[in-house]
Amino acid sequence: MNALESQGLVELVGWEDRAELSVLEGRPVRWSGRLTPYGHDLRLRLAEQVRAASCDHGIKRWQRYLTQEQMEPVAYGLWLHRMTGAAAEANRLAREYGVAHSPAPGLDVR
């Protein structure tokens, strides 16, 4: 979460909102985050990509044909996913298609 916050994609939720979430969830919510406008924009662009995908039931995989321009935000989304500890998708995109996102030099993503 800290890495996404440092990227300006999410912001941590204050104690008032966490208290309200705790009531709605019926359990204590110790931390939470919400998308910033920048993170929200990214989410909308990625949602468009997902809607255009189709499932090949023969190989049990989702497929989406992308232009080079479209591959860059997908690589960025997979990099964000990797920040949560799941790197398989980002590694496969880099290995098979040579597309990977790298944060700007000097940017702390821990």
CSV table of C-alpha atoms in Angstrom, one decimal:
chain,number,residue,atom,x,y,z
A,1,MET,CA,0.0,0.0,0.0
A,2,ASN,CA,2.9,2.4,0.8
A,3,ALA,CA,4.3,1.9,-2.7
A,4,LEU,CA,0.9,2.7,-4.3
A,5,GLU,CA,0.6,5.7,-2.0
A,6,SER,CA,4.0,7.0,-3.0
A,7,GLN,CA,3.0,6.7,-6.7
A,8,GLY,CA,0.0,8.9,-6.0
A,9,LEU,CA,-2.5,6.1,-6.9
A,10,VAL,CA,-4.1,5.6,-3.5
A,11,GLU,CA,-4.5,7.6,-0.3
A,12,LEU,CA,-4.9,6.1,3.2
A,13,VAL,CA,-8.3,6.5,4.7
A,14,GLY,CA,-8.7,8.5,8.0
A,15,TRP,CA,-9.9,7.2,11.3
A,16,GLU,CA,-13.5,8.6,10.7
A,17,ASP,CA,-13.9,6.6,7.5
A,18,ARG,CA,-12.3,3.5,9.0
A,19,ALA,CA,-14.8,3.7,11.9
A,20,GLU,CA,-17.7,3.9,9.4
A,21,LEU,CA,-16.2,1.0,7.4
A,22,SER,CA,-15.9,-1.0,10.7
A,23,VAL,CA,-19.6,-0.6,11.3
A,24,LEU,CA,-20.5,-1.6,7.8
A,25,GLU,CA,-18.2,-4.6,7.8
A,26,GLY,CA,-19.1,-5.7,11.4
A,27,ARG,CA,-15.5,-5.9,12.3
A,28,PRO,CA,-12.6,-3.5,13.0
A,29,VAL,CA,-11.0,-2.0,9.9
A,30,ARG,CA,-7.5,-1.1,11.0
A,31,TRP,CA,-6.4,0.5,7.7
A,32,SER,CA,-7.9,1.2,4.3
A,33,GLY,CA,-7.2,3.1,1.2
A,34,ARG,CA,-9.0,4.7,-1.7
A,35,LEU,CA,-8.0,5.5,-5.3
A,36,THR,CA,-6.9,9.0,-6.0
A,37,PRO,CA,-8.2,10.7,-9.2
A,38,TYR,CA,-5.0,9.5,-10.9
A,39,GLY,CA,-5.5,6.0,-9.7
A,40,HIS,CA,-9.1,6.1,-10.7
A,41,ASP,CA,-8.2,7.2,-14.2
A,42,LEU,CA,-5.9,4.3,-14.6
A,43,ARG,CA,-8.6,2.0,-13.3
A,44,LEU,CA,-11.1,3.2,-16.0
A,45,ARG,CA,-8.5,2.7,-18.8
A,46,LEU,CA,-7.8,-0.8,-17.6
A,47,ALA,CA,-11.5,-1.6,-17.3
A,48,GLU,CA,-11.9,-0.7,-21.0
A,49,GLN,CA,-9.1,-3.2,-21.8
A,50,VAL,CA,-10.8,-5.9,-19.7
A,51,ARG,CA,-14.2,-5.4,-21.5
A,52,ALA,CA,-12.5,-5.9,-24.9
A,53,ALA,CA,-11.0,-9.3,-23.8
A,54,SER,CA,-12.4,-12.6,-24.9
A,55,CYS,CA,-12.1,-16.1,-23.4
A,56,ASP,CA,-10.6,-18.9,-25.4
A,57,HIS,CA,-12.2,-21.9,-23.7
A,58,GLY,CA,-10.0,-24.3,-25.5
A,59,ILE,CA,-6.8,-23.1,-23.8
A,60,LYS,CA,-8.7,-21.6,-20.8
A,61,ARG,CA,-7.2,-18.2,-21.1
A,62,TRP,CA,-8.5,-14.7,-21.7
A,63,GLN,CA,-7.1,-13.0,-24.8
A,64,ARG,CA,-6.9,-9.4,-25.8
A,65,TYR,CA,-5.0,-8.1,-28.8
A,66,LEU,CA,-3.2,-4.9,-28.0
A,67,THR,CA,-1.5,-2.2,-29.9
A,68,GLN,CA,2.0,-1.1,-28.6
A,69,GLU,CA,0.3,2.0,-27.2
A,70,GLN,CA,-2.2,-0.1,-25.3
A,71,MET,CA,0.5,-2.4,-23.9
A,72,GLU,CA,2.2,0.3,-21.9
A,73,PRO,CA,-0.8,0.9,-19.5
A,74,VAL,CA,-1.3,-2.9,-19.2
A,75,ALA,CA,2.4,-3.3,-18.3
A,76,TYR,CA,1.9,-0.5,-15.7
A,77,GLY,CA,-1.2,-2.2,-14.3
A,78,LEU,CA,0.7,-5.5,-14.0
A,79,TRP,CA,3.6,-3.7,-12.3
A,80,LEU,CA,1.1,-2.3,-9.8
A,81,HIS,CA,-0.2,-5.9,-9.3
A,82,ARG,CA,3.3,-7.0,-8.7
A,83,MET,CA,3.7,-4.4,-6.0
A,84,THR,CA,1.1,-6.4,-4.0
A,85,GLY,CA,3.2,-9.5,-4.2
A,86,ALA,CA,1.9,-11.2,-7.4
A,87,ALA,CA,4.6,-11.0,-10.1
A,88,ALA,CA,3.7,-13.9,-12.4
A,89,GLU,CA,1.6,-11.9,-14.9
A,90,ALA,CA,4.1,-9.0,-15.2
A,91,ASN,CA,7.0,-11.5,-15.6
A,92,ARG,CA,5.2,-13.3,-18.4
A,93,LEU,CA,4.3,-10.1,-20.2
A,94,ALA,CA,8.0,-9.0,-20.0
A,95,ARG,CA,9.3,-12.5,-21.0
A,96,GLU,CA,6.9,-13.2,-23.9
A,97,TYR,CA,6.4,-9.7,-25.3
A,98,GLY,CA,9.3,-7.7,-24.1
A,99,VAL,CA,7.0,-5.1,-22.4
A,100,ALA,CA,7.6,-4.1,-18.8
A,101,HIS,CA,7.1,-1.0,-16.7
A,102,SER,CA,10.0,0.4,-14.7
A,103,PRO,CA,9.4,3.3,-12.3
A,104,ALA,CA,11.2,6.5,-12.9
A,105,PRO,CA,14.9,6.5,-11.7
A,106,GLY,CA,15.3,7.6,-8.1
A,107,LEU,CA,11.6,6.9,-7.3
A,108,ASP,CA,11.2,5.0,-4.0
A,109,VAL,CA,8.6,2.3,-4.5
A,110,ARG,CA,9.0,0.4,-1.2
